[in-house]
Structures are given as C-alpha cells and as structure tokens.
C-alpha cells in the first residue's frame, strides 16, 4: 500500500521566510507579480488547496502499529490562489515485507514547488522499492537513487530552474530505521526512559548554506553564501545561496531536489543517511516539514504529543500548535506537513 499525500506551499512576506528570492518578487515592488509567488496557481482546484489527513491502523505484524499524516495549506493574505506545495508519502509492506516500511515528507518551494514535491515523493518510493540490493548497502543505494531522481526531474517537463523540494525519508526494516535527508525538513525519534520521561533524538540535520562543509562546496562550485542585505548593509534573515555575480536564486538551503540554477553552484540532492537501532523504549517517529520546526523544537514536539492517544491526534496537536505560533510571530503561515508513526 503506498500513496503520496497532498501538502502545502511557501510564504511570501519577510525575506527570511522565502526559500528563493528573485528581484521581481520582492515586497518592495510597486506591483506584485503573482506569477512569481511560491505556490500561486492561476486556477487551482479544491484538492490543490485543501488540507489532507490520513490515518491507518496496522495489524499485529510489522514494526509499527499505526501512522497518520496531516498536511495543512499555509496562508498568505494577498495570495488566495496559493496551493499546497508539501507532500507526504508512505509505502507499507515495502518490497512485499511486513517488516519494512518507507515514509517521507517533502516541502516544495518556488512557483512549481507543488509539482516538484509530487514528482519526487512518487519517484523516490518507486525507485527505492525496485532496488533488491537496498539492504546490502542502504546508504549507498539511497544516495544513488536520490541522484537518479534528481536527473529524472531535470529531464522532465517540470520547470524547476527556481523551484525545488526538500526530502526527509525514513526506511524501517525491522528494528532499524534509516533516515535520508536533503534540505531542512526533519525526522525525530521519541524515546521514553524508566521514569516515563520522553527524549527527542534527532535522526536528521538541517542542510543550511552557512555550515562549513556546505559553504565550502558551494564556494568551490562558483557560488557564494550570504544573507539578504538591508539598505544600511546589515544582514537580513538567513544565509542564502547565490550565483557569484548575480543576486539569484537566494536559496535558503544547501541541498534539495530541483533548483537547477542553485545546483549549478553546488546545491546537491545527495542526502545524508543515518542509521538508528530501535529499542523497546522508542515510542514514535515524527517526520515534518519546516512549517512545524520553525517555532517548535524537537523536544517540544515530543513533549506536546506524549499524552495523545493515537498518531492522528498527535498530528492534529502538532499542527494546531505550530499554526498558533505562526500567527503570533508572522503575518503569514507556512505550509505544515506532519507524519507520525506509532512504534511497537
């Protein structure tokens, strides 16, 4: 059983919130060009704008008992045609084994981000499941498939010069979880100790352009990393990826799918892959796009849902809290997608 779930798009307000920045889409322009807004579709259907919830209870076999995914479209005051650019995906009985499952979240950005995230969510699961050599070298095979899907995306009909997606995926094989991450979506494991306290264990690290390894790769490929500049020359928002002599694309992450202009200066789709052995104390997995993590830490997320009765309630709790924090901090709300897996 597999699916790719609809999700949500990126906002257009303060510079630090936009993942890609181009001159024609700046808020200081006299007239906003709607065609340059992330997630703007001229004639969206209801399915492209709605928030989606799915919840499944599993039988006694396999490493988990239930999972749920909730994807909530964001809010931008002047973009009523904004569509959901996030995606969530899953495949249970992965490779026809009840001990295996695959889960992923994908945060699209740019004008065609919803198309990119849908393509990557579908292709990654399909191509990984084909690889009968996966368990012989999970890290190597996963990295190869990520790069193959990037090549397929570049050869597709989707215009992704300035559009892309993150990808954070967990492959469960019995009591082992492999996490592959490209971008700034995130996966977290919740573990309970003997006193009943829950601890968040990070299964992925965000890929930001200003970390030493990422910044060096971008510089070596002819790009530069710096924040947007205010009129007085001070930094505004996070560090971004730019061409050496032009102020494009302004991508606020150092790894992603798509983003072909950024890829020309060292942004890559190759993921980091981690391995985590599960214990009897491990309670659940959270995979979520950065709409959740912007104002909620890993530990806060775990603490928020440790009293919930099922993954559906957990997803609803997390997205409700994230939405309230966006309302307090911002004039926009990012798309938020959360996938929770109840472990046995």
Tab-separated table of C-alpha atoms in Angstrom:
chain	number	residue	atom	x	y	z
A	1	UNK	CA	0.000	0.000	0.000
A	2	UNK	CA	1.513	3.334	-0.965
A	3	UNK	CA	0.464	6.897	-1.566
A	4	UNK	CA	1.694	10.466	-1.963
A	5	UNK	CA	-0.352	12.894	0.099
A	6	UNK	CA	-1.035	16.478	-0.924
A	7	UNK	CA	0.719	19.152	1.180
A	8	UNK	CA	1.491	22.867	1.210
A	9	UNK	CA	3.431	25.892	-0.243
A	10	UNK	CA	5.924	28.551	0.851
A	11	UNK	CA	5.064	32.029	2.037
A	12	UNK	CA	5.756	35.477	0.631
A	13	UNK	CA	6.378	38.058	3.349
A	14	UNK	CA	9.596	38.654	5.209
A	15	UNK	CA	12.712	37.778	3.284
A	16	UNK	CA	13.820	35.156	5.801
A	17	UNK	CA	10.670	33.132	5.164
A	18	UNK	CA	11.092	32.746	1.411
A	19	UNK	CA	13.312	29.908	0.272
A	20	UNK	CA	14.051	31.525	-3.091
A	21	UNK	CA	14.244	35.238	-3.824
A	22	UNK	CA	14.205	36.973	-7.200
A	23	UNK	CA	14.084	40.669	-7.970
A	24	UNK	CA	10.579	40.593	-9.461
A	25	UNK	CA	9.059	39.038	-6.367
A	26	UNK	CA	10.260	41.458	-3.684
A	27	UNK	CA	7.669	43.013	-1.386
A	28	UNK	CA	9.124	46.448	-2.028
A	29	UNK	CA	7.989	46.393	-5.674
A	30	UNK	CA	5.250	48.801	-6.636
A	31	UNK	CA	3.206	45.944	-8.071
A	32	UNK	CA	3.351	42.295	-7.030
A	33	UNK	CA	3.740	39.847	-9.887
A	34	UNK	CA	1.527	36.987	-8.732
A	35	UNK	CA	3.141	34.645	-11.227
A	36	UNK	CA	6.369	34.809	-9.177
A	37	UNK	CA	4.743	33.895	-5.858
A	38	UNK	CA	5.570	30.496	-4.382
A	39	UNK	CA	2.520	28.287	-4.680
A	40	UNK	CA	0.499	30.619	-6.920
A	41	UNK	CA	-1.669	28.765	-9.443
A	42	UNK	CA	-3.942	30.754	-11.715
A	43	UNK	CA	-6.899	28.374	-11.486
A	44	UNK	CA	-6.328	25.887	-8.640
A	45	UNK	CA	-8.786	23.101	-7.937
A	46	UNK	CA	-10.048	22.395	-4.417
A	47	UNK	CA	-7.750	19.406	-3.990
A	48	UNK	CA	-4.675	21.584	-4.559
A	49	UNK	CA	-5.660	23.945	-1.734
A	50	UNK	CA	-7.141	21.627	0.872
A	51	UNK	CA	-5.542	20.185	3.987
A	52	UNK	CA	-5.319	16.396	3.973
A	53	UNK	CA	-5.467	13.888	6.816
A	54	UNK	CA	-4.853	10.154	6.546
A	55	UNK	CA	-4.754	7.617	9.378
A	56	UNK	CA	-4.043	3.882	9.276
A	57	UNK	CA	-4.090	1.179	11.958
A	58	UNK	CA	-1.901	-1.806	11.158
A	59	UNK	CA	-2.258	-5.500	12.033
A	60	UNK	CA	-0.041	-7.273	14.562
A	61	UNK	CA	2.816	-7.844	12.125
A	62	UNK	CA	5.462	-5.292	11.364
A	63	UNK	CA	7.462	-2.802	13.426
A	64	UNK	CA	4.696	-0.212	13.978
A	65	UNK	CA	1.048	-0.243	14.973
A	66	UNK	CA	-0.364	2.872	13.277
A	67	UNK	CA	0.592	6.015	11.409
A	68	UNK	CA	-1.058	9.235	10.333
A	69	UNK	CA	-0.243	12.194	8.125
A	70	UNK	CA	-1.720	15.684	8.192
A	71	UNK	CA	-0.814	18.368	5.676
A	72	UNK	CA	-2.201	21.869	6.147
A	73	UNK	CA	-2.013	24.526	3.467
A	74	UNK	CA	-0.471	27.798	4.577
A	75	UNK	CA	-1.897	31.316	4.475
A	76	UNK	CA	-0.739	34.397	2.596
A	77	UNK	CA	-3.063	37.424	2.773
A	78	UNK	CA	-2.729	38.524	-0.865
A	79	UNK	CA	-2.390	35.090	-2.483
A	80	UNK	CA	-5.825	33.482	-2.454
A	81	UNK	CA	-4.727	31.103	-5.202
A	82	UNK	CA	-1.916	29.631	-3.150
A	83	UNK	CA	-1.833	25.840	-3.340
A	84	UNK	CA	-0.442	23.168	-1.067
A	85	UNK	CA	3.169	22.504	-2.041
A	86	UNK	CA	4.056	19.990	0.663
A	87	UNK	CA	3.699	16.266	0.160
A	88	UNK	CA	3.804	13.253	2.452
A	89	UNK	CA	4.323	9.722	1.193
A	90	UNK	CA	4.323	6.203	2.539
A	91	UNK	CA	4.751	2.602	1.469
A	92	UNK	CA	3.897	-0.144	3.953
A	93	UNK	CA	4.746	-3.773	3.184
A	94	UNK	CA	7.727	-2.264	1.405
A	95	UNK	CA	9.257	-4.768	-1.024
A	96	UNK	CA	6.405	-7.134	-0.053
A	97	UNK	CA	7.703	-7.464	3.512
A	98	UNK	CA	5.556	-6.757	6.572
A	99	UNK	CA	8.772	-5.877	8.454
A	100	UNK	CA	9.551	-3.000	6.103
A	101	UNK	CA	8.016	0.431	5.510
A	102	UNK	CA	9.005	3.736	3.942
A	103	UNK	CA	7.807	7.208	4.949
A	104	UNK	CA	8.685	10.647	3.604
A	105	UNK	CA	7.839	14.355	3.766
A	106	UNK	CA	8.589	16.850	1.005
A	107	UNK	CA	8.470	20.642	1.200
A	108	UNK	CA	8.102	22.224	-2.225
A	109	UNK	CA	9.146	25.813	-2.916
A	110	UNK	CA	9.151	28.150	-5.889
A	111	UNK	CA	6.428	28.668	-8.482
A	112	UNK	CA	6.319	24.968	-9.421
A	113	UNK	CA	7.209	23.575	-5.999
A	114	UNK	CA	3.975	21.584	-5.750
A	115	UNK	CA	4.826	19.779	-8.982
A	116	UNK	CA	8.392	19.086	-7.876
A	117	UNK	CA	7.377	17.682	-4.477
A	118	UNK	CA	4.724	15.455	-6.067
A	119	UNK	CA	7.218	14.110	-8.607
A	120	UNK	CA	9.928	13.393	-6.042
A	121	UNK	CA	7.548	11.822	-3.493
A	122	UNK	CA	6.248	9.393	-6.109
A	123	UNK	CA	9.560	8.586	-7.796
A	124	UNK	CA	11.701	8.082	-4.710
A	125	UNK	CA	9.402	5.459	-3.215
A	126	UNK	CA	9.009	3.652	-6.533
A	127	UNK	CA	12.691	3.602	-7.425
A	128	UNK	CA	13.869	2.597	-3.951
A	129	UNK	CA	11.390	-0.271	-3.793
A	130	UNK	CA	12.761	-1.635	-7.070
A	131	UNK	CA	16.265	-1.943	-5.657
A	132	UNK	CA	16.651	-5.511	-4.449
A	133	UNK	CA	20.200	-4.644	-3.344
A	134	UNK	CA	18.947	-1.959	-0.947
A	135	UNK	CA	19.613	-3.869	2.272
A	136	UNK	CA	23.170	-4.722	1.212
A	137	UNK	CA	24.127	-1.034	1.216
A	138	UNK	CA	21.254	1.189	2.356
A	139	UNK	CA	23.317	4.375	2.400
A	140	UNK	CA	24.959	3.853	-0.967
A	141	UNK	CA	21.817	2.723	-2.778
A	142	UNK	CA	19.720	5.504	-1.252
A	143	UNK	CA	22.205	8.190	-2.291
A	144	UNK	CA	22.340	6.771	-5.805
A	145	UNK	CA	18.537	6.737	-6.111
A	146	UNK	CA	18.263	10.332	-4.839
A	147	UNK	CA	20.698	11.460	-7.526
A	148	UNK	CA	18.895	9.416	-10.195
A	149	UNK	CA	15.562	11.022	-9.293
A	150	UNK	CA	17.202	14.462	-9.499
A	151	UNK	CA	18.374	13.618	-13.027
A	152	UNK	CA	14.896	12.357	-13.953
A	153	UNK	CA	13.355	15.565	-12.603
A	154	UNK	CA	15.757	17.705	-14.627
A	155	UNK	CA	14.776	15.754	-17.754
A	156	UNK	CA	11.043	16.018	-17.022
A	157	UNK	CA	8.580	18.642	-18.274
A	158	UNK	CA	8.537	20.391	-14.873
A	159	UNK	CA	10.182	23.815	-14.915
A	160	UNK	CA	12.455	23.699	-11.887
A	161	UNK	CA	15.123	26.311	-12.544
A	162	UNK	CA	13.882	28.206	-9.493
A	163	UNK	CA	11.625	25.517	-7.969
A	164	UNK	CA	12.510	22.557	-5.790
A	165	UNK	CA	11.701	20.441	-2.767
A	166	UNK	CA	13.244	19.054	0.376
A	167	UNK	CA	13.089	15.327	1.125
A	168	UNK	CA	13.232	13.608	4.506
A	169	UNK	CA	12.569	9.862	4.398
A	170	UNK	CA	12.652	7.012	6.920
A	171	UNK	CA	13.103	3.426	5.779
A	172	UNK	CA	12.153	0.979	8.537
A	173	UNK	CA	13.492	-2.565	8.326
A	174	UNK	CA	12.501	-4.471	11.446
A	175	UNK	CA	14.163	-2.727	14.383
A	176	UNK	CA	16.360	-0.451	12.272
A	177	UNK	CA	15.459	2.994	10.931
A	178	UNK	CA	17.490	4.571	8.137
A	179	UNK	CA	16.856	8.287	7.595
A	180	UNK	CA	17.793	10.061	4.376
A	181	UNK	CA	17.631	13.839	4.369
A	182	UNK	CA	18.201	16.571	1.787
A	183	UNK	CA	17.122	20.044	2.892
A	184	UNK	CA	15.539	21.337	6.080
A	185	UNK	CA	12.596	19.061	6.730
A	186	UNK	CA	13.281	16.841	9.714
A	187	UNK	CA	12.842	13.407	11.357
A	188	UNK	CA	12.768	12.856	15.135
A	189	UNK	CA	12.517	9.732	17.299
A	190	UNK	CA	10.803	9.841	20.721
A	191	UNK	CA	12.283	7.583	23.419
A	192	UNK	CA	10.837	7.010	26.917
A	193	UNK	CA	13.105	6.338	29.889
A	194	UNK	CA	12.432	4.320	33.063
A	195	UNK	CA	10.976	7.388	34.790
A	196	UNK	CA	8.486	7.986	31.992
A	197	UNK	CA	10.298	10.996	30.548
A	198	UNK	CA	10.364	11.345	26.758
A	199	UNK	CA	13.505	12.429	24.939
A	200	UNK	CA	13.765	13.642	21.357
A	201	UNK	CA	16.502	12.004	19.270
A	202	UNK	CA	17.308	13.810	16.024
A	203	UNK	CA	17.504	11.457	13.044
A	204	UNK	CA	18.454	14.209	10.580
A	205	UNK	CA	20.237	17.556	10.477
A	206	UNK	CA	19.080	20.573	8.503
A	207	UNK	CA	21.208	21.491	5.492
A	208	UNK	CA	21.985	25.191	5.834
A	209	UNK	CA	24.344	27.026	3.435
A	210	UNK	CA	26.479	28.547	6.191
A	211	UNK	CA	27.730	25.297	7.732
A	212	UNK	CA	31.412	24.750	6.957
A	213	UNK	CA	31.067	21.724	4.669
A	214	UNK	CA	28.116	23.103	2.734
A	215	UNK	CA	29.585	26.594	2.318
A	216	UNK	CA	32.891	25.165	1.035
A	217	UNK	CA	31.153	23.029	-1.590
A	218	UNK	CA	29.134	25.997	-2.837
A	219	UNK	CA	32.204	28.260	-2.979
A	220	UNK	CA	34.203	25.554	-4.788
A	221	UNK	CA	31.445	25.427	-7.423
A	222	UNK	CA	31.435	29.154	-8.074
A	223	UNK	CA	28.629	30.224	-5.782
A	224	UNK	CA	28.512	32.486	-2.752
A	225	UNK	CA	26.730	32.312	0.578
A	226	UNK	CA	25.399	35.425	2.262
A	227	UNK	CA	22.211	36.859	3.721
A	228	UNK	CA	19.987	39.392	2.013
A	229	UNK	CA	21.137	42.938	2.713
A	230	UNK	CA	19.151	45.837	4.145
A	231	UNK	CA	19.641	49.363	2.800
A	232	UNK	CA	22.181	50.032	5.537
A	233	UNK	CA	24.149	46.944	4.511
A	234	UNK	CA	23.190	44.815	7.510
A	235	UNK	CA	22.201	41.166	7.123
A	236	UNK	CA	18.506	40.301	6.839
A	237	UNK	CA	17.455	36.730	7.550
A	238	UNK	CA	19.399	33.508	6.999
A	239	UNK	CA	22.377	32.869	4.777
A	240	UNK	CA	21.402	32.006	1.195
A	241	UNK	CA	22.939	30.545	-1.940
A	242	UNK	CA	23.618	32.964	-4.820
A	243	UNK	CA	25.493	32.999	-8.111
A	244	UNK	CA	28.861	34.681	-7.700
A	245	UNK	CA	27.958	37.854	-9.615
A	246	UNK	CA	24.132	37.836	-9.596
A	247	UNK	CA	21.564	38.044	-6.802
A	248	UNK	CA	19.774	34.834	-7.751
A	249	UNK	CA	18.434	32.346	-6.719
A	250	UNK	CA	18.675	33.148	-2.990
A	251	UNK	CA	18.005	29.595	-1.818
A	252	UNK	CA	17.962	29.235	1.985
A	253	UNK	CA	19.168	25.616	1.999
A	254	UNK	CA	22.181	23.834	0.564
A	255	UNK	CA	20.585	20.550	-0.549
A	256	UNK	CA	17.352	19.980	-2.431
A	257	UNK	CA	15.731	18.400	-5.458
A	258	UNK	CA	15.179	20.616	-8.486
A	259	UNK	CA	16.552	24.160	-8.059
A	260	UNK	CA	18.626	23.765	-11.201
A	261	UNK	CA	20.168	27.230	-11.053
A	262	UNK	CA	21.290	26.663	-7.467
A	263	UNK	CA	22.526	23.209	-8.487
A	264	UNK	CA	24.906	24.877	-10.939
A	265	UNK	CA	26.775	26.364	-7.961
A	266	UNK	CA	26.926	23.390	-5.636
A	267	UNK	CA	23.454	22.753	-4.215
A	268	UNK	CA	23.037	18.966	-4.355
A	269	UNK	CA	20.275	16.402	-3.933
A	270	UNK	CA	22.565	13.809	-2.322
A	271	UNK	CA	21.220	13.072	1.174
A	272	UNK	CA	22.886	12.418	4.455
A	273	UNK	CA	21.866	8.940	5.641
A	274	UNK	CA	21.762	7.930	9.316
A	275	UNK	CA	21.125	4.569	10.973
A	276	UNK	CA	19.247	4.157	14.267
A	277	UNK	CA	18.567	0.883	16.056
A	278	UNK	CA	15.154	0.887	17.744
A	279	UNK	CA	14.690	-0.204	21.353
A	280	UNK	CA	11.645	-1.205	23.383
A	281	UNK	CA	11.678	2.324	24.837
A	282	UNK	CA	11.154	4.005	21.445
A	283	UNK	CA	7.610	5.322	21.134
A	284	UNK	CA	7.139	7.088	17.812
A	285	UNK	CA	8.648	8.831	14.818
A	286	UNK	CA	7.861	12.379	13.695
A	287	UNK	CA	8.625	13.452	10.133
A	288	UNK	CA	7.697	17.040	9.331
A	289	UNK	CA	8.407	19.947	7.028
A	290	UNK	CA	9.920	23.147	8.406
A	291	UNK	CA	6.499	24.721	8.844
A	292	UNK	CA	6.399	22.671	12.049
A	293	UNK	CA	10.015	23.182	13.114
A	294	UNK	CA	10.194	26.944	12.545
A	295	UNK	CA	8.874	27.691	16.036
A	296	UNK	CA	8.838	24.248	17.704
A	297	UNK	CA	11.981	22.409	18.789
A	298	UNK	CA	12.451	18.650	18.533
A	299	UNK	CA	11.955	18.248	22.282
A	300	UNK	CA	8.893	20.492	22.363
A	301	UNK	CA	7.284	18.436	19.615
A	302	UNK	CA	7.831	15.221	21.551
A	303	UNK	CA	6.538	16.760	24.790
A	304	UNK	CA	3.431	18.095	23.054
A	305	UNK	CA	2.255	14.692	21.851
A	306	UNK	CA	3.402	12.269	24.549
A	307	UNK	CA	-0.112	12.181	26.021
A	308	UNK	CA	-2.000	11.745	22.771
A	309	UNK	CA	-3.940	8.541	22.144
A	310	UNK	CA	-3.000	7.879	18.510
A	311	UNK	CA	-0.923	9.307	15.624
A	312	UNK	CA	-3.931	11.138	14.181
A	313	UNK	CA	-4.381	13.092	17.432
A	314	UNK	CA	-0.624	13.680	17.545
A	315	UNK	CA	-0.577	15.191	14.046
A	316	UNK	CA	-3.541	17.405	14.851
A	317	UNK	CA	-1.921	18.583	18.087
A	318	UNK	CA	1.386	19.438	16.420
A	319	UNK	CA	-0.131	21.325	13.514
A	320	UNK	CA	-2.547	23.219	15.750
A	321	UNK	CA	0.308	24.392	17.972
A	322	UNK	CA	2.559	25.255	15.026
A	323	UNK	CA	-0.227	27.269	13.402
A	324	UNK	CA	-0.821	29.260	16.599
A	325	UNK	CA	2.875	30.089	16.870
A	326	UNK	CA	2.997	31.262	13.243
A	327	UNK	CA	0.027	33.549	13.937
A	328	UNK	CA	1.838	35.090	16.897
A	329	UNK	CA	5.127	35.606	15.064
A	330	UNK	CA	4.243	36.269	11.428
A	331	UNK	CA	1.708	37.732	9.043
A	332	UNK	CA	1.783	34.533	7.001
A	333	UNK	CA	1.587	30.837	7.867
A	334	UNK	CA	3.854	28.349	6.166
A	335	UNK	CA	2.510	25.082	4.852
A	336	UNK	CA	2.844	22.429	7.547
A	337	UNK	CA	3.036	18.686	6.978
A	338	UNK	CA	3.484	16.152	9.757
A	339	UNK	CA	3.691	12.363	9.624
A	340	UNK	CA	3.665	10.384	12.911
A	341	UNK	CA	4.439	6.661	13.158
A	342	UNK	CA	3.381	4.769	16.310
A	343	UNK	CA	6.088	2.192	17.057
A	344	UNK	CA	5.511	-1.127	18.814
